[in-house]
PDB file of C-alpha atoms in Angstrom:
ATOM      1  CA  MET A   1      24.912   8.430  43.724  1.00 45.00           C
ATOM      2  CA  LYS A   2      21.719  10.493  43.569  1.00 43.00           C
ATOM      3  CA  ARG A   3      22.906  11.924  40.254  1.00 42.00           C
ATOM      4  CA  LEU A   4      23.483   8.417  38.848  1.00 36.00           C
ATOM      5  CA  ILE A   5      19.971   7.312  39.853  1.00 39.00           C
ATOM      6  CA  ILE A   6      18.382  10.386  38.236  1.00 40.00           C
ATOM      7  CA  LEU A   7      20.407   9.854  35.060  1.00 38.00           C
ATOM      8  CA  SER A   8      19.422   6.158  34.997  1.00 38.00           C
ATOM      9  CA  LEU A   9      15.743   7.035  35.447  1.00 38.00           C
ATOM     10  CA  ALA A  10      15.949   9.652  32.696  1.00 40.00           C
ATOM     11  CA  LEU A  11      17.479   7.095  30.322  1.00 38.00           C
ATOM     12  CA  LEU A  12      14.885   4.476  31.271  1.00 38.00           C
ATOM     13  CA  VAL A  13      11.981   6.878  30.726  1.00 40.00           C
ATOM     14  CA  GLY A  14      13.474   7.977  27.399  1.00 40.00           C
ATOM     15  CA  PHE A  15      13.793   4.341  26.301  1.00 40.00           C
ATOM     16  CA  MET A  16      10.228   3.524  27.360  1.00 39.00           C
ATOM     17  CA  MET A  17       8.892   6.537  25.473  1.00 39.00           C
ATOM     18  CA  SER A  18      10.713   5.543  22.290  1.00 37.00           C
ATOM     19  CA  VAL A  19       9.255   2.026  22.478  1.00 41.00           C
ATOM     20  CA  TYR A  20       5.710   3.346  22.743  1.00 43.00           C
ATOM     21  CA  ALA A  21       6.207   6.138  20.210  1.00 43.00           C
ATOM     22  CA  GLN A  22       6.863   3.770  17.305  1.00 45.00           C
ATOM     23  CA  THR A  23       4.644   4.056  14.264  1.00 82.00           C
ATOM     24  CA  SER A  24       3.579   1.360  11.845  1.00 90.00           C
ATOM     25  CA  GLN A  25       2.674   1.536   8.173  1.00 93.00           C
ATOM     26  CA  PRO A  26      -0.713   0.478   6.798  1.00 95.00           C
ATOM     27  CA  SER A  27      -0.978  -3.077   5.505  1.00 95.00           C
ATOM     28  CA  PHE A  28      -3.316  -5.069   3.284  1.00 97.00           C
ATOM     29  CA  PRO A  29      -5.196  -7.792   5.193  1.00 97.00           C
ATOM     30  CA  GLY A  30      -3.051 -10.916   4.908  1.00 96.00           C
ATOM     31  CA  GLY A  31       0.090  -9.013   3.915  1.00 95.00           C
ATOM     32  CA  ASP A  32       1.885  -8.425   0.628  1.00 94.00           C
ATOM     33  CA  GLU A  33       1.201 -11.909  -0.763  1.00 95.00           C
ATOM     34  CA  ALA A  34      -2.523 -11.446  -0.204  1.00 96.00           C
ATOM     35  CA  LEU A  35      -2.328  -8.041  -1.915  1.00 95.00           C
ATOM     36  CA  MET A  36      -0.629  -9.572  -4.980  1.00 94.00           C
ATOM     37  CA  LYS A  37      -3.268 -12.326  -5.072  1.00 95.00           C
ATOM     38  CA  TYR A  38      -6.062  -9.750  -4.775  1.00 96.00           C
ATOM     39  CA  LEU A  39      -4.640  -7.770  -7.703  1.00 94.00           C
ATOM     40  CA  ALA A  40      -4.136 -10.889  -9.866  1.00 92.00           C
ATOM     41  CA  ASP A  41      -7.624 -12.248  -9.105  1.00 95.00           C
ATOM     42  CA  ASN A  42      -9.457  -8.963  -9.635  1.00 96.00           C
ATOM     43  CA  VAL A  43      -7.707  -7.254 -12.547  1.00 93.00           C
ATOM     44  CA  CYS A  44      -9.743  -6.885 -15.733  1.00 94.00           C
ATOM     45  CA  TYR A  45      -7.185  -6.102 -18.431  1.00 94.00           C
ATOM     46  CA  PRO A  46      -8.777  -3.423 -20.628  1.00 95.00           C
ATOM     47  CA  GLU A  47      -9.690  -4.998 -23.968  1.00 94.00           C
ATOM     48  CA  ILE A  48      -8.401  -2.115 -26.093  1.00 94.00           C
ATOM     49  CA  ALA A  49      -5.082  -2.059 -24.221  1.00 94.00           C
ATOM     50  CA  ALA A  50      -4.731  -5.824 -24.693  1.00 93.00           C
ATOM     51  CA  GLU A  51      -5.500  -5.551 -28.425  1.00 94.00           C
ATOM     52  CA  MET A  52      -2.882  -2.811 -28.802  1.00 94.00           C
ATOM     53  CA  GLY A  53      -0.324  -4.750 -26.732  1.00 94.00           C
ATOM     54  CA  ILE A  54      -0.051  -1.998 -24.110  1.00 94.00           C
ATOM     55  CA  GLU A  55       1.785  -3.019 -20.941  1.00 94.00           C
ATOM     56  CA  GLY A  56       3.426  -1.116 -18.122  1.00 94.00           C
ATOM     57  CA  VAL A  57       3.427  -0.135 -14.478  1.00 95.00           C
ATOM     58  CA  VAL A  58       0.794   2.269 -13.170  1.00 96.00           C
ATOM     59  CA  THR A  59       1.557   3.725  -9.748  1.00 96.00           C
ATOM     60  CA  VAL A  60      -1.419   4.698  -7.614  1.00 97.00           C
ATOM     61  CA  GLU A  61      -1.046   6.794  -4.479  1.00 96.00           C
ATOM     62  CA  PHE A  62      -3.851   6.770  -1.915  1.00 97.00           C
ATOM     63  CA  THR A  63      -4.657   7.385   1.721  1.00 96.00           C
ATOM     64  CA  VAL A  64      -5.396   4.519   4.074  1.00 96.00           C
ATOM     65  CA  LYS A  65      -7.708   6.197   6.575  1.00 96.00           C
ATOM     66  CA  ALA A  66      -7.625   5.466  10.314  1.00 96.00           C
ATOM     67  CA  ASP A  67     -10.649   3.165   9.836  1.00 97.00           C
ATOM     68  CA  GLY A  68      -8.797   1.197   7.107  1.00 97.00           C
ATOM     69  CA  SER A  69     -10.800   2.590   4.193  1.00 98.00           C
ATOM     70  CA  ILE A  70      -9.168   3.860   0.998  1.00 98.00           C
ATOM     71  CA  ALA A  71      -9.500   7.533   0.008  1.00 97.00           C
ATOM     72  CA  ASP A  72      -8.016  10.093  -2.378  1.00 97.00           C
ATOM     73  CA  ALA A  73      -6.613   7.577  -4.884  1.00 97.00           C
ATOM     74  CA  LYS A  74      -4.717   9.217  -7.733  1.00 97.00           C
ATOM     75  CA  ILE A  75      -2.360   8.139 -10.488  1.00 97.00           C
ATOM     76  CA  VAL A  76       1.228   9.301 -10.003  1.00 94.00           C
ATOM     77  CA  ARG A  77       2.865   7.262 -12.787  1.00 89.00           C
ATOM     78  CA  MET A  78       0.945   7.023 -16.037  1.00 87.00           C
ATOM     79  CA  VAL A  79       1.124   4.525 -18.875  1.00 88.00           C
ATOM     80  CA  ASP A  80      -2.215   4.483 -20.699  1.00 94.00           C
ATOM     81  CA  PRO A  81      -5.623   5.953 -19.754  1.00 95.00           C
ATOM     82  CA  ASP A  82      -7.347   2.542 -19.887  1.00 96.00           C
ATOM     83  CA  LEU A  83      -4.736   0.923 -17.622  1.00 96.00           C
ATOM     84  CA  GLU A  84      -4.915   3.904 -15.259  1.00 97.00           C
ATOM     85  CA  GLU A  85      -8.700   3.605 -15.022  1.00 97.00           C
ATOM     86  CA  GLU A  86      -8.392  -0.103 -14.204  1.00 97.00           C
ATOM     87  CA  ALA A  87      -5.711   0.570 -11.583  1.00 97.00           C
ATOM     88  CA  LEU A  88      -7.968   3.129  -9.873  1.00 98.00           C
ATOM     89  CA  ARG A  89     -10.889   0.680  -9.989  1.00 98.00           C
ATOM     90  CA  LEU A  90      -8.753  -2.016  -8.351  1.00 97.00           C
ATOM     91  CA  VAL A  91      -7.549   0.301  -5.579  1.00 98.00           C
ATOM     92  CA  ASN A  92     -10.966   1.805  -4.876  1.00 98.00           C
ATOM     93  CA  SER A  93     -12.578  -1.653  -4.617  1.00 97.00           C
ATOM     94  CA  MET A  94     -10.016  -3.051  -2.129  1.00 97.00           C
ATOM     95  CA  PRO A  95     -11.187  -4.329   1.250  1.00 97.00           C
ATOM     96  CA  ARG A  96     -10.330  -2.302   4.345  1.00 98.00           C
ATOM     97  CA  TRP A  97      -6.651  -2.289   5.262  1.00 98.00           C
ATOM     98  CA  THR A  98      -5.039  -2.456   8.681  1.00 96.00           C
ATOM     99  CA  PRO A  99      -4.392   1.253   9.256  1.00 96.00           C
ATOM    100  CA  ALA A 100      -1.090   2.836  10.189  1.00 94.00           C
ATOM    101  CA  SER A 101      -0.582   3.636  13.841  1.00 94.00           C
ATOM    102  CA  ASP A 102       0.966   6.640  15.477  1.00 91.00           C
ATOM    103  CA  ASN A 103       1.758   6.354  19.182  1.00 87.00           C
ATOM    104  CA  GLY A 104      -0.508   3.313  19.345  1.00 88.00           C
ATOM    105  CA  SER A 105      -3.538   5.019  17.759  1.00 93.00           C
ATOM    106  CA  PRO A 106      -4.856   4.354  14.242  1.00 94.00           C
ATOM    107  CA  ALA A 107      -3.820   7.124  11.852  1.00 93.00           C
ATOM    108  CA  ASP A 108      -4.264   8.172   8.225  1.00 95.00           C
ATOM    109  CA  ALA A 109      -1.264   7.389   6.006  1.00 94.00           C
ATOM    110  CA  ARG A 110      -0.371   7.813   2.336  1.00 96.00           C
ATOM    111  CA  TYR A 111       0.574   4.671   0.426  1.00 95.00           C
ATOM    112  CA  SER A 112       2.056   4.241  -3.040  1.00 95.00           C
ATOM    113  CA  LEU A 113       1.244   1.053  -4.953  1.00 96.00           C
ATOM    114  CA  PRO A 114       2.822   0.134  -8.300  1.00 95.00           C
ATOM    115  CA  ILE A 115       0.525  -2.125 -10.339  1.00 95.00           C
ATOM    116  CA  LYS A 116       2.184  -4.058 -13.173  1.00 94.00           C
ATOM    117  CA  PHE A 117       0.075  -4.730 -16.249  1.00 94.00           C
ATOM    118  CA  ARG A 118       1.643  -7.506 -18.294  1.00 92.00           C
ATOM    119  CA  LEU A 119       0.014  -9.468 -21.106  1.00 90.00           C
ATOM    120  CA  PRO A 120       0.518 -13.232 -21.069  1.00 84.00           C
ATOM    121  CA  THR A 121       3.175 -14.402 -23.491  1.00 79.00           C
ATOM    122  CA  PRO A 122       1.805 -16.658 -26.219  1.00 71.00           C
ATOM    123  CA  ALA A 123       2.799 -20.289 -25.818  1.00 61.00           C
ATOM    124  CA  SER A 124       5.309 -21.428 -28.405  1.00 57.00           C
ATOM    125  CA  PRO A 125       4.159 -24.276 -30.671  1.00 60.00           C
ATOM    126  CA  GLU A 126       5.819 -27.550 -29.821  1.00 58.00           C
TER     127      GLU A 126
END
């Protein structure tokens, strides 16, 4: 009986520790929809890229610091230098994020964000 109680307590403590040891990823204030809206509202398509019809996905990797600020942004998937510059500008001008947490404490975390640059399609004459 004593052995069963000790085993039960050990399992209970192990379960409690796993609940409190969970980590969370960083998130943009308002969630993914708000992030997409932020990108759409703040992108300035580079004029030269637009004139040349350049489109594509630029992936930016950055650190969301424990205070929610953005640091160490770098391009990990390139398309065009002008689009890359705009992607970095967008990321570096973002508001503070909700930081990741590790064991309940705010923590630095790396984040990878693909940014799609797509030119509007011309309307067909009716």
